[in-house]
PDB file of C-alpha atoms in Angstrom:
ATOM      1  CA  UNK U   3      18.254  80.427 -95.504  1.00  0.00           C
ATOM      2  CA  UNK U   4      16.672  79.115 -98.589  1.00  0.00           C
ATOM      3  CA  UNK U   5      18.949  76.602-100.156  1.00  0.00           C
ATOM      4  CA  UNK U   6      20.917  75.954 -96.954  1.00  0.00           C
ATOM      5  CA  UNK U   7      20.907  72.350 -95.655  1.00  0.00           C
ATOM      6  CA  UNK U   8      19.826  71.732 -92.126  1.00  0.00           C
ATOM      7  CA  UNK U   9      22.674  71.176 -89.565  1.00  0.00           C
ATOM      8  CA  UNK U  10      22.941  67.535 -88.440  1.00  0.00           C
ATOM      9  CA  UNK U  11      24.344  66.750 -85.008  1.00  0.00           C
ATOM     10  CA  UNK U  12      25.727  63.203 -84.631  1.00  0.00           C
ATOM     11  CA  UNK U  13      26.271  61.792 -81.128  1.00  0.00           C
ATOM     12  CA  UNK U  14      28.670  58.826 -80.752  1.00  0.00           C
ATOM     13  CA  UNK U  15      28.081  56.708 -77.611  1.00  0.00           C
ATOM     14  CA  UNK U  16      31.041  54.705 -76.024  1.00  0.00           C
ATOM     15  CA  UNK U  17      31.325  52.600 -72.897  1.00  0.00           C
ATOM     16  CA  UNK U  18      30.648  54.512 -69.785  1.00  0.00           C
ATOM     17  CA  UNK U  19      33.777  55.605 -67.878  1.00  0.00           C
ATOM     18  CA  UNK U  20      34.901  53.212 -65.145  1.00  0.00           C
ATOM     19  CA  UNK U  21      34.061  54.205 -61.653  1.00  0.00           C
ATOM     20  CA  UNK U  22      36.659  54.293 -58.781  1.00  0.00           C
ATOM     21  CA  UNK U  23      34.861  51.405 -56.957  1.00  0.00           C
ATOM     22  CA  UNK U  24      35.247  49.044 -59.900  1.00  0.00           C
ATOM     23  CA  UNK U  25      39.016  49.733 -59.973  1.00  0.00           C
ATOM     24  CA  UNK U  26      39.439  48.809 -56.351  1.00  0.00           C
ATOM     25  CA  UNK U  27      37.609  45.483 -56.786  1.00  0.00           C
ATOM     26  CA  UNK U  28      39.811  44.502 -59.735  1.00  0.00           C
ATOM     27  CA  UNK U  29      42.965  45.323 -57.778  1.00  0.00           C
ATOM     28  CA  UNK U  30      41.734  43.237 -54.839  1.00  0.00           C
ATOM     29  CA  UNK U  31      41.151  40.175 -57.031  1.00  0.00           C
ATOM     30  CA  UNK U  32      44.712  40.425 -58.389  1.00  0.00           C
ATOM     31  CA  UNK U  33      46.227  40.454 -54.848  1.00  0.00           C
ATOM     32  CA  UNK U  34      44.166  37.432 -53.780  1.00  0.00           C
ATOM     33  CA  UNK U  35      45.309  35.491 -56.793  1.00  0.00           C
ATOM     34  CA  UNK U  36      48.957  36.443 -56.067  1.00  0.00           C
ATOM     35  CA  UNK U  37      48.686  35.299 -52.447  1.00  0.00           C
ATOM     36  CA  UNK U  38      47.091  32.022 -53.505  1.00  0.00           C
ATOM     37  CA  UNK U  39      49.846  31.368 -56.013  1.00  0.00           C
ATOM     38  CA  UNK U  40      52.533  32.225 -53.402  1.00  0.00           C
ATOM     39  CA  UNK U  41      50.978  29.904 -50.802  1.00  0.00           C
ATOM     40  CA  UNK U  42      50.705  27.086 -53.311  1.00  0.00           C
ATOM     41  CA  UNK U  43      54.342  27.536 -54.296  1.00  0.00           C
ATOM     42  CA  UNK U  44      55.456  27.497 -50.638  1.00  0.00           C
ATOM     43  CA  UNK U  45      53.438  24.330 -49.974  1.00  0.00           C
ATOM     44  CA  UNK U  46      55.009  22.634 -52.973  1.00  0.00           C
ATOM     45  CA  UNK U  47      58.496  23.578 -51.770  1.00  0.00           C
ATOM     46  CA  UNK U  48      57.794  22.304 -48.239  1.00  0.00           C
ATOM     47  CA  UNK U  49      56.451  19.024 -49.604  1.00  0.00           C
ATOM     48  CA  UNK U  50      59.510  18.607 -51.827  1.00  0.00           C
ATOM     49  CA  UNK U  51      61.860  19.345 -48.879  1.00  0.00           C
ATOM     50  CA  UNK U  52      60.060  16.817 -46.660  1.00  0.00           C
ATOM     51  CA  UNK U  53      60.205  14.138 -49.340  1.00  0.00           C
ATOM     52  CA  UNK U  54      63.942  14.841 -49.812  1.00  0.00           C
ATOM     53  CA  UNK U  55      64.584  14.576 -46.028  1.00  0.00           C
ATOM     54  CA  UNK U  56      62.730  11.256 -45.879  1.00  0.00           C
ATOM     55  CA  UNK U  57      64.797   9.910 -48.774  1.00  0.00           C
ATOM     56  CA  UNK U  58      68.025  10.989 -47.018  1.00  0.00           C
ATOM     57  CA  UNK U  59      66.915   9.378 -43.719  1.00  0.00           C
ATOM     58  CA  UNK U  60      65.989   6.147 -45.483  1.00  0.00           C
ATOM     59  CA  UNK U  61      69.382   6.142 -47.194  1.00  0.00           C
ATOM     60  CA  UNK U  62      71.199   6.592 -43.865  1.00  0.00           C
ATOM     61  CA  UNK U  63      69.191   3.782 -42.215  1.00  0.00           C
ATOM     62  CA  UNK U  64      69.917   1.468 -45.116  1.00  0.00           C
ATOM     63  CA  UNK U  65      73.635   2.257 -44.962  1.00  0.00           C
ATOM     64  CA  UNK U  66      73.646   1.614 -41.192  1.00  0.00           C
ATOM     65  CA  UNK U  67      71.837  -1.693 -41.636  1.00  0.00           C
ATOM     66  CA  UNK U  68      74.308  -2.790 -44.283  1.00  0.00           C
ATOM     67  CA  UNK U  69      77.271  -1.784 -42.067  1.00  0.00           C
ATOM     68  CA  UNK U  70      75.921  -3.773 -39.094  1.00  0.00           C
ATOM     69  CA  UNK U  71      75.306  -6.766 -41.312  1.00  0.00           C
ATOM     70  CA  UNK U  72      78.854  -6.542 -42.657  1.00  0.00           C
ATOM     71  CA  UNK U  73      80.299  -6.224 -39.122  1.00  0.00           C
ATOM     72  CA  UNK U  74      78.274  -9.224 -37.919  1.00  0.00           C
ATOM     73  CA  UNK U  75      79.398 -11.300 -40.895  1.00  0.00           C
ATOM     74  CA  UNK U  76      83.030 -10.309 -40.258  1.00  0.00           C
ATOM     75  CA  UNK U  77      82.737 -11.213 -36.541  1.00  0.00           C
ATOM     76  CA  UNK U  78      81.228 -14.593 -37.359  1.00  0.00           C
ATOM     77  CA  UNK U  79      84.012 -15.233 -39.826  1.00  0.00           C
ATOM     78  CA  UNK U  80      86.654 -14.329 -37.212  1.00  0.00           C
ATOM     79  CA  UNK U  81      84.970 -16.627 -34.682  1.00  0.00           C
ATOM     80  CA  UNK U  82      85.018 -19.485 -37.184  1.00  0.00           C
ATOM     81  CA  UNK U  83      88.717 -18.905 -37.857  1.00  0.00           C
ATOM     82  CA  UNK U  84      89.530 -18.753 -34.126  1.00  0.00           C
ATOM     83  CA  UNK U  85      87.566 -21.914 -33.447  1.00  0.00           C
ATOM     84  CA  UNK U  86      89.319 -23.688 -36.296  1.00  0.00           C
ATOM     85  CA  UNK U  87      92.721 -22.560 -35.010  1.00  0.00           C
ATOM     86  CA  UNK U  88      92.035 -23.482 -31.345  1.00  0.00           C
ATOM     87  CA  UNK U  89      93.265 -26.890 -30.228  1.00  0.00           C
ATOM     88  CA  UNK U  90      90.667 -29.492 -29.474  1.00  0.00           C
ATOM     89  CA  UNK U  91      90.060 -30.787 -25.947  1.00  0.00           C
ATOM     90  CA  UNK U  92      91.948 -33.938 -26.795  1.00  0.00           C
ATOM     91  CA  UNK U  93      94.916 -31.938 -28.091  1.00  0.00           C
ATOM     92  CA  UNK U  94      94.916 -29.781 -24.969  1.00  0.00           C
ATOM     93  CA  UNK U  95      94.722 -32.797 -22.689  1.00  0.00           C
ATOM     94  CA  UNK U  96      97.563 -34.396 -24.582  1.00  0.00           C
ATOM     95  CA  UNK U  97      99.719 -31.265 -24.352  1.00  0.00           C
ATOM     96  CA  UNK U  98      99.197 -31.045 -20.583  1.00  0.00           C
ATOM     97  CA  UNK U  99      99.434 -34.680 -19.584  1.00  0.00           C
ATOM     98  CA  UNK U 100     101.030 -36.362 -22.570  1.00  0.00           C
ATOM     99  CA  UNK U 101     104.377 -36.667 -20.807  1.00  0.00           C
ATOM    100  CA  UNK U 102     103.010 -38.315 -17.664  1.00  0.00           C
ATOM    101  CA  UNK U 103     103.573 -42.006 -17.053  1.00  0.00           C
ATOM    102  CA  UNK U 104     100.632 -44.363 -17.431  1.00  0.00           C
ATOM    103  CA  UNK U 105      98.380 -44.972 -14.386  1.00  0.00           C
ATOM    104  CA  UNK U 106      99.788 -47.208 -11.661  1.00  0.00           C
ATOM    105  CA  UNK U 107      96.925 -48.947  -9.793  1.00  0.00           C
ATOM    106  CA  UNK U 108      99.189 -49.929  -6.916  1.00  0.00           C
ATOM    107  CA  UNK U 109     100.401 -46.370  -6.293  1.00  0.00           C
ATOM    108  CA  UNK U 110      96.879 -45.020  -6.682  1.00  0.00           C
ATOM    109  CA  UNK U 111      95.662 -47.444  -4.034  1.00  0.00           C
ATOM    110  CA  UNK U 112      98.500 -46.433  -1.692  1.00  0.00           C
ATOM    111  CA  UNK U 113      97.649 -42.740  -2.127  1.00  0.00           C
ATOM    112  CA  UNK U 114      93.979 -43.400  -1.430  1.00  0.00           C
ATOM    113  CA  UNK U 115      94.952 -45.263   1.754  1.00  0.00           C
ATOM    114  CA  UNK U 116      97.135 -42.360   2.900  1.00  0.00           C
ATOM    115  CA  UNK U 117      94.267 -39.919   2.353  1.00  0.00           C
ATOM    116  CA  UNK U 118      91.977 -42.205   4.324  1.00  0.00           C
ATOM    117  CA  UNK U 119      94.462 -42.384   7.190  1.00  0.00           C
ATOM    118  CA  UNK U 120      94.836 -38.596   7.183  1.00  0.00           C
ATOM    119  CA  UNK U 121      91.068 -38.220   7.436  1.00  0.00           C
ATOM    120  CA  UNK U 122      91.025 -40.670  10.376  1.00  0.00           C
ATOM    121  CA  UNK U 123      93.777 -38.731  12.131  1.00  0.00           C
ATOM    122  CA  UNK U 124      91.948 -35.483  11.540  1.00  0.00           C
ATOM    123  CA  UNK U 125      88.758 -36.983  12.935  1.00  0.00           C
ATOM    124  CA  UNK U 126      90.649 -38.306  15.942  1.00  0.00           C
ATOM    125  CA  UNK U 127      92.272 -34.942  16.604  1.00  0.00           C
ATOM    126  CA  UNK U 128      89.150 -32.812  16.209  1.00  0.00           C
ATOM    127  CA  UNK U 129      85.742 -34.478  16.435  1.00  0.00           C
ATOM    128  CA  UNK U 130      83.115 -32.925  14.173  1.00  0.00           C
ATOM    129  CA  UNK U 131      81.236 -30.003  15.682  1.00  0.00           C
ATOM    130  CA  UNK U 132      77.483 -30.162  16.275  1.00  0.00           C
ATOM    131  CA  UNK U 133      75.139 -27.853  14.403  1.00  0.00           C
ATOM    132  CA  UNK U 134      75.097 -24.259  15.575  1.00  0.00           C
ATOM    133  CA  UNK U 135      72.641 -23.507  18.362  1.00  0.00           C
ATOM    134  CA  UNK U 136      71.680 -19.817  18.089  1.00  0.00           C
ATOM    135  CA  UNK U 137      70.041 -19.937  21.511  1.00  0.00           C
ATOM    136  CA  UNK U 138      73.471 -20.331  23.185  1.00  0.00           C
ATOM    137  CA  UNK U 139      76.301 -17.788  23.081  1.00  0.00           C
ATOM    138  CA  UNK U 140      79.861 -17.570  24.396  1.00  0.00           C
ATOM    139  CA  UNK U 141      81.058 -13.979  24.901  1.00  0.00           C
ATOM    140  CA  UNK U 142      84.777 -14.463  24.346  1.00  0.00           C
ATOM    141  CA  UNK U 143      87.639 -12.271  25.523  1.00  0.00           C
ATOM    142  CA  UNK U 144      91.153 -12.758  24.075  1.00  0.00           C
ATOM    143  CA  UNK U 145      93.837 -11.225  26.277  1.00  0.00           C
ATOM    144  CA  UNK U 146      94.100 -13.313  29.426  1.00  0.00           C
ATOM    145  CA  UNK U 147      91.806 -15.983  27.962  1.00  0.00           C
ATOM    146  CA  UNK U 148      93.367 -17.231  24.715  1.00  0.00           C
ATOM    147  CA  UNK U 149      96.758 -15.596  25.217  1.00  0.00           C
ATOM    148  CA  UNK U 150      98.653 -14.308  28.270  1.00  0.00           C
ATOM    149  CA  UNK U 151      97.784 -10.760  29.225  1.00  0.00           C
ATOM    150  CA  UNK U 152     101.097  -9.227  28.190  1.00  0.00           C
ATOM    151  CA  UNK U 153     102.218  -6.577  25.776  1.00  0.00           C
ATOM    152  CA  UNK U 154     101.879  -7.510  22.148  1.00  0.00           C
ATOM    153  CA  UNK U 155      99.162  -9.303  20.271  1.00  0.00           C
ATOM    154  CA  UNK U 156      99.700  -7.282  17.129  1.00  0.00           C
ATOM    155  CA  UNK U 157     102.312  -5.966  14.777  1.00  0.00           C
ATOM    156  CA  UNK U 158     102.196  -2.695  12.901  1.00  0.00           C
ATOM    157  CA  UNK U 159     103.510  -2.062   9.435  1.00  0.00           C
ATOM    158  CA  UNK U 160     103.542   0.865   7.026  1.00  0.00           C
ATOM    159  CA  UNK U 161     101.181   0.497   4.049  1.00  0.00           C
ATOM    160  CA  UNK U 162     100.815   3.346   1.560  1.00  0.00           C
ATOM    161  CA  UNK U 163     102.137   5.804   4.110  1.00  0.00           C
ATOM    162  CA  UNK U 164      99.794   4.669   6.893  1.00  0.00           C
ATOM    163  CA  UNK U 165     100.271   2.343   9.829  1.00  0.00           C
ATOM    164  CA  UNK U 166      98.322  -0.907   9.531  1.00  0.00           C
ATOM    165  CA  UNK U 167      97.746  -3.522  12.214  1.00  0.00           C
ATOM    166  CA  UNK U 168      98.476  -7.196  11.790  1.00  0.00           C
ATOM    167  CA  UNK U 169      97.271  -9.680  14.400  1.00  0.00           C
ATOM    168  CA  UNK U 170     100.003 -11.731  16.070  1.00  0.00           C
ATOM    169  CA  UNK U 171      98.668 -15.085  17.308  1.00  0.00           C
ATOM    170  CA  UNK U 172     101.941 -16.947  17.888  1.00  0.00           C
ATOM    171  CA  UNK U 173     101.533 -16.677  21.665  1.00  0.00           C
ATOM    172  CA  UNK U 174      97.970 -18.036  21.765  1.00  0.00           C
ATOM    173  CA  UNK U 175      97.695 -20.871  24.278  1.00  0.00           C
ATOM    174  CA  UNK U 176      96.924 -24.221  22.637  1.00  0.00           C
ATOM    175  CA  UNK U 177      95.277 -25.698  25.730  1.00  0.00           C
ATOM    176  CA  UNK U 178      92.985 -22.670  25.990  1.00  0.00           C
ATOM    177  CA  UNK U 179      91.944 -23.007  22.351  1.00  0.00           C
ATOM    178  CA  UNK U 180      91.211 -26.694  22.954  1.00  0.00           C
ATOM    179  CA  UNK U 181      89.147 -25.691  25.995  1.00  0.00           C
ATOM    180  CA  UNK U 182      87.099 -23.304  23.849  1.00  0.00           C
ATOM    181  CA  UNK U 183      86.612 -26.084  21.321  1.00  0.00           C
ATOM    182  CA  UNK U 184      85.364 -28.364  24.094  1.00  0.00           C
ATOM    183  CA  UNK U 185      82.628 -25.831  24.878  1.00  0.00           C
ATOM    184  CA  UNK U 186      81.544 -25.648  21.231  1.00  0.00           C
ATOM    185  CA  UNK U 187      81.682 -29.441  20.816  1.00  0.00           C
ATOM    186  CA  UNK U 188      79.410 -29.925  23.814  1.00  0.00           C
ATOM    187  CA  UNK U 189      76.905 -27.116  23.185  1.00  0.00           C
ATOM    188  CA  UNK U 190      77.036 -25.878  19.589  1.00  0.00           C
ATOM    189  CA  UNK U 191      77.130 -22.336  21.005  1.00  0.00           C
ATOM    190  CA  UNK U 192      77.972 -19.329  18.854  1.00  0.00           C
ATOM    191  CA  UNK U 193      81.053 -17.259  19.665  1.00  0.00           C
ATOM    192  CA  UNK U 194      80.545 -13.504  20.017  1.00  0.00           C
ATOM    193  CA  UNK U 195      83.775 -11.543  20.363  1.00  0.00           C
ATOM    194  CA  UNK U 196      83.676  -9.203  23.380  1.00  0.00           C
ATOM    195  CA  UNK U 197      87.417  -8.490  23.490  1.00  0.00           C
ATOM    196  CA  UNK U 198      89.062  -5.207  22.550  1.00  0.00           C
ATOM    197  CA  UNK U 199      90.363  -7.190  19.545  1.00  0.00           C
ATOM    198  CA  UNK U 200      86.941  -6.673  17.999  1.00  0.00           C
ATOM    199  CA  UNK U 201      87.622  -2.982  17.346  1.00  0.00           C
ATOM    200  CA  UNK U 202      89.944  -3.551  14.349  1.00  0.00           C
ATOM    201  CA  UNK U 203      89.283  -5.778  11.354  1.00  0.00           C
ATOM    202  CA  UNK U 204      92.837  -7.220  11.192  1.00  0.00           C
ATOM    203  CA  UNK U 205      92.564  -8.208  14.853  1.00  0.00           C
ATOM    204  CA  UNK U 206      89.140  -9.824  14.356  1.00  0.00           C
ATOM    205  CA  UNK U 207      90.493 -11.716  11.366  1.00  0.00           C
ATOM    206  CA  UNK U 208      93.405 -12.911  13.499  1.00  0.00           C
ATOM    207  CA  UNK U 209      91.008 -14.410  16.049  1.00  0.00           C
ATOM    208  CA  UNK U 210      88.908 -16.038  13.326  1.00  0.00           C
ATOM    209  CA  UNK U 211      92.036 -17.488  11.733  1.00  0.00           C
ATOM    210  CA  UNK U 212      93.270 -19.145  14.933  1.00  0.00           C
ATOM    211  CA  UNK U 213      89.794 -20.538  15.645  1.00  0.00           C
ATOM    212  CA  UNK U 214      89.676 -22.041  12.163  1.00  0.00           C
ATOM    213  CA  UNK U 215      93.092 -23.627  12.716  1.00  0.00           C
ATOM    214  CA  UNK U 216      91.414 -25.586  15.487  1.00  0.00           C
ATOM    215  CA  UNK U 217      88.524 -26.358  13.139  1.00  0.00           C
ATOM    216  CA  UNK U 218      86.077 -24.077  14.856  1.00  0.00           C
ATOM    217  CA  UNK U 219      83.686 -21.715  13.164  1.00  0.00           C
ATOM    218  CA  UNK U 220      84.767 -18.046  13.133  1.00  0.00           C
ATOM    219  CA  UNK U 221      83.125 -15.584  15.496  1.00  0.00           C
ATOM    220  CA  UNK U 222      79.505 -15.052  14.583  1.00  0.00           C
ATOM    221  CA  UNK U 223      79.760 -11.340  15.375  1.00  0.00           C
ATOM    222  CA  UNK U 224      80.984  -8.985  18.105  1.00  0.00           C
ATOM    223  CA  UNK U 225      79.543  -6.766  20.808  1.00  0.00           C
ATOM    224  CA  UNK U 226      78.868  -3.038  20.201  1.00  0.00           C
ATOM    225  CA  UNK U 227      81.835  -0.690  19.983  1.00  0.00           C
ATOM    226  CA  UNK U 228      80.051   2.657  20.260  1.00  0.00           C
ATOM    227  CA  UNK U 229      79.295   2.787  23.993  1.00  0.00           C
ATOM    228  CA  UNK U 230      81.284   5.255  26.084  1.00  0.00           C
ATOM    229  CA  UNK U 231      82.874   4.562  29.434  1.00  0.00           C
ATOM    230  CA  UNK U 232      81.327   6.264  32.449  1.00  0.00           C
ATOM    231  CA  UNK U 233      84.141   8.695  33.151  1.00  0.00           C
ATOM    232  CA  UNK U 234      82.394   9.848  36.324  1.00  0.00           C
ATOM    233  CA  UNK U 235      83.465   6.610  37.986  1.00  0.00           C
ATOM    234  CA  UNK U 236      86.501   7.133  40.194  1.00  0.00           C
ATOM    235  CA  UNK U 237      88.066   3.790  39.261  1.00  0.00           C
ATOM    236  CA  UNK U 238      88.735   3.684  35.494  1.00  0.00           C
ATOM    237  CA  UNK U 239      89.048  -0.119  35.606  1.00  0.00           C
ATOM    238  CA  UNK U 240      85.554  -0.425  37.068  1.00  0.00           C
ATOM    239  CA  UNK U 241      84.312   1.963  34.367  1.00  0.00           C
ATOM    240  CA  UNK U 242      85.842  -0.350  31.774  1.00  0.00           C
ATOM    241  CA  UNK U 243      84.190  -3.408  33.397  1.00  0.00           C
ATOM    242  CA  UNK U 244      80.818  -1.658  33.642  1.00  0.00           C
ATOM    243  CA  UNK U 245      80.941  -0.666  29.971  1.00  0.00           C
ATOM    244  CA  UNK U 246      81.718  -4.229  28.897  1.00  0.00           C
ATOM    245  CA  UNK U 247      78.695  -5.424  30.874  1.00  0.00           C
ATOM    246  CA  UNK U 248      76.536  -2.836  29.069  1.00  0.00           C
ATOM    247  CA  UNK U 249      77.941  -3.916  25.684  1.00  0.00           C
ATOM    248  CA  UNK U 250      77.051  -7.553  26.370  1.00  0.00           C
ATOM    249  CA  UNK U 251      73.603  -6.587  27.689  1.00  0.00           C
ATOM    250  CA  UNK U 252      72.844  -4.443  24.644  1.00  0.00           C
ATOM    251  CA  UNK U 253      73.855  -7.246  22.285  1.00  0.00           C
ATOM    252  CA  UNK U 254      71.564  -9.653  24.152  1.00  0.00           C
ATOM    253  CA  UNK U 255      68.662  -7.186  24.057  1.00  0.00           C
ATOM    254  CA  UNK U 256      69.016  -7.105  20.273  1.00  0.00           C
ATOM    255  CA  UNK U 257      69.114 -10.924  20.052  1.00  0.00           C
ATOM    256  CA  UNK U 258      66.165 -12.228  22.058  1.00  0.00           C
ATOM    257  CA  UNK U 259      66.607 -15.714  20.591  1.00  0.00           C
ATOM    258  CA  UNK U 260      69.513 -16.271  23.007  1.00  0.00           C
ATOM    259  CA  UNK U 261      68.380 -18.185  26.107  1.00  0.00           C
ATOM    260  CA  UNK U 262      71.693 -19.289  27.639  1.00  0.00           C
ATOM    261  CA  UNK U 263      74.966 -17.378  27.612  1.00  0.00           C
ATOM    262  CA  UNK U 264      78.319 -17.269  29.350  1.00  0.00           C
ATOM    263  CA  UNK U 265      81.043 -14.623  29.594  1.00  0.00           C
ATOM    264  CA  UNK U 266      84.628 -15.904  29.460  1.00  0.00           C
ATOM    265  CA  UNK U 267      86.920 -13.119  30.572  1.00  0.00           C
ATOM    266  CA  UNK U 268      89.979 -12.518  32.731  1.00  0.00           C
ATOM    267  CA  UNK U 269      88.120  -9.560  34.257  1.00  0.00           C
ATOM    268  CA  UNK U 270      85.823 -10.204  37.218  1.00  0.00           C
ATOM    269  CA  UNK U 271      82.657  -9.081  35.464  1.00  0.00           C
ATOM    270  CA  UNK U 272      80.730  -9.527  38.719  1.00  0.00           C
ATOM    271  CA  UNK U 273      82.177  -6.158  39.755  1.00  0.00           C
ATOM    272  CA  UNK U 274      79.854  -4.523  37.234  1.00  0.00           C
ATOM    273  CA  UNK U 275      76.860  -5.676  39.279  1.00  0.00           C
ATOM    274  CA  UNK U 276      77.743  -3.298  42.127  1.00  0.00           C
ATOM    275  CA  UNK U 277      76.742  -0.150  40.227  1.00  0.00           C
ATOM    276  CA  UNK U 278      74.519  -1.715  37.619  1.00  0.00           C
ATOM    277  CA  UNK U 279      72.826   0.729  35.264  1.00  0.00           C
ATOM    278  CA  UNK U 280      69.242   0.248  34.030  1.00  0.00           C
ATOM    279  CA  UNK U 281      69.115  -2.358  31.282  1.00  0.00           C
ATOM    280  CA  UNK U 282      72.406  -3.977  32.285  1.00  0.00           C
ATOM    281  CA  UNK U 283      72.084  -7.685  33.084  1.00  0.00           C
ATOM    282  CA  UNK U 284      73.666  -9.410  36.070  1.00  0.00           C
ATOM    283  CA  UNK U 285      77.094 -10.734  35.177  1.00  0.00           C
ATOM    284  CA  UNK U 286      77.958 -12.806  38.287  1.00  0.00           C
ATOM    285  CA  UNK U 287      75.769 -15.822  37.382  1.00  0.00           C
ATOM    286  CA  UNK U 288      77.289 -15.932  33.867  1.00  0.00           C
ATOM    287  CA  UNK U 289      80.981 -15.184  34.340  1.00  0.00           C
ATOM    288  CA  UNK U 290      83.805 -17.709  33.994  1.00  0.00           C
ATOM    289  CA  UNK U 291      86.885 -15.780  35.027  1.00  0.00           C
ATOM    290  CA  UNK U 292      90.288 -16.926  33.783  1.00  0.00           C
ATOM    291  CA  UNK U 293      93.743 -16.194  35.124  1.00  0.00           C
ATOM    292  CA  UNK U 294      95.344 -13.608  32.916  1.00  0.00           C
ATOM    293  CA  UNK U 295      98.631 -15.516  32.618  1.00  0.00           C
ATOM    294  CA  UNK U 296      97.190 -19.034  32.320  1.00  0.00           C
ATOM    295  CA  UNK U 297      94.151 -18.529  30.113  1.00  0.00           C
ATOM    296  CA  UNK U 298      91.077 -20.719  29.889  1.00  0.00           C
ATOM    297  CA  UNK U 299      91.475 -24.156  31.425  1.00  0.00           C
ATOM    298  CA  UNK U 300      89.551 -27.332  30.658  1.00  0.00           C
ATOM    299  CA  UNK U 301      87.993 -27.267  34.133  1.00  0.00           C
ATOM    300  CA  UNK U 302      86.657 -23.776  33.462  1.00  0.00           C
ATOM    301  CA  UNK U 303      85.449 -24.871  30.031  1.00  0.00           C
ATOM    302  CA  UNK U 304      83.416 -27.649  31.663  1.00  0.00           C
ATOM    303  CA  UNK U 305      81.852 -25.095  34.015  1.00  0.00           C
ATOM    304  CA  UNK U 306      80.942 -22.967  30.993  1.00  0.00           C
ATOM    305  CA  UNK U 307      79.257 -25.993  29.396  1.00  0.00           C
ATOM    306  CA  UNK U 308      77.144 -26.497  32.521  1.00  0.00           C
ATOM    307  CA  UNK U 309      76.085 -22.850  32.509  1.00  0.00           C
ATOM    308  CA  UNK U 310      75.106 -23.054  28.831  1.00  0.00           C
ATOM    309  CA  UNK U 311      73.000 -26.104  29.671  1.00  0.00           C
ATOM    310  CA  UNK U 312      71.063 -24.034  32.172  1.00  0.00           C
ATOM    311  CA  UNK U 313      72.644 -25.210  35.412  1.00  0.00           C
ATOM    312  CA  UNK U 314      72.903 -22.787  38.315  1.00  0.00           C
ATOM    313  CA  UNK U 315      76.477 -22.498  39.603  1.00  0.00           C
ATOM    314  CA  UNK U 316      78.139 -20.172  42.099  1.00  0.00           C
ATOM    315  CA  UNK U 317      80.059 -17.335  40.441  1.00  0.00           C
ATOM    316  CA  UNK U 318      83.028 -18.828  38.630  1.00  0.00           C
ATOM    317  CA  UNK U 319      85.506 -16.199  39.715  1.00  0.00           C
ATOM    318  CA  UNK U 320      89.078 -16.495  40.939  1.00  0.00           C
ATOM    319  CA  UNK U 321      89.569 -16.917  44.667  1.00  0.00           C
ATOM    320  CA  UNK U 322      92.371 -14.354  44.601  1.00  0.00           C
ATOM    321  CA  UNK U 323      91.795 -11.429  42.286  1.00  0.00           C
ATOM    322  CA  UNK U 324      94.888 -10.121  40.477  1.00  0.00           C
ATOM    323  CA  UNK U 325      95.763  -6.475  40.858  1.00  0.00           C
ATOM    324  CA  UNK U 326      94.986  -4.695  37.627  1.00  0.00           C
ATOM    325  CA  UNK U 327      95.383  -1.026  36.835  1.00  0.00           C
ATOM    326  CA  UNK U 328      93.850   0.670  33.831  1.00  0.00           C
ATOM    327  CA  UNK U 329      94.767   4.177  32.879  1.00  0.00           C
ATOM    328  CA  UNK U 330      93.250   6.187  30.101  1.00  0.00           C
TER     329      UNK U 330
END
């Protein structure tokens, strides 16, 4: 209409509305930053805890070192005090021998002469033995050889509720021991115990003790003890003899260095040759049989020496064999 002003339309422009995609991206950035800060915080805590643990460990080690040093210093101090308090060698010598009279040269000379005379007597009684000759062996029985074949030979006593054996050597025959010594003096042979005394340590020790009284070396060893008697043999005594021959033969097979040997026994070991088993050696050429009530004689000892020197002798068995029964 005339006089009316024209209508003006004003448009105001603002920022465009945010899209849903832009919102998601902003939220994602915030979560990443949160995770990074959390990880960094955890790493810092772990580092601080590790540093604290190392400081604690170092403190413990230092305290331990100081304690050891203090203990060592205390021990050294105690040792110094003990050494200072201990008497000197001179003081000790004086306390032990201060009350003795002064030396007497005359009496000292007399004592030395007595010792010299005792050594001469000892040498006269028992000549020194030659060196051992491992190529020669005496298989030694006891009952009927070194002592009469009678009951006895040991005592039993109760020890901690059990019976224990003790060898009894009071009835050993002196002349028989001297005869054994003659064999060793002349040959240097080793003694191997073949007697039933070998089965118990106290009995073996008893034999060694009596040998040493006559200044002989103890038994070098003994024959095996794990072979069984042939119970199929009608005569149990022959079974016993045959087993002893096998025991001696097995010992010799295990000691090939032995070239000469002799068996000293009150049993006629030649009987074992009658039913000799494979591997059992002949006993007749090596036996020196003693009388069970007399024991080894010097004459028999001399025959043993000849056998150990390699001489060939007829069987050294008794002309009249004693009647012996063995049961069990």
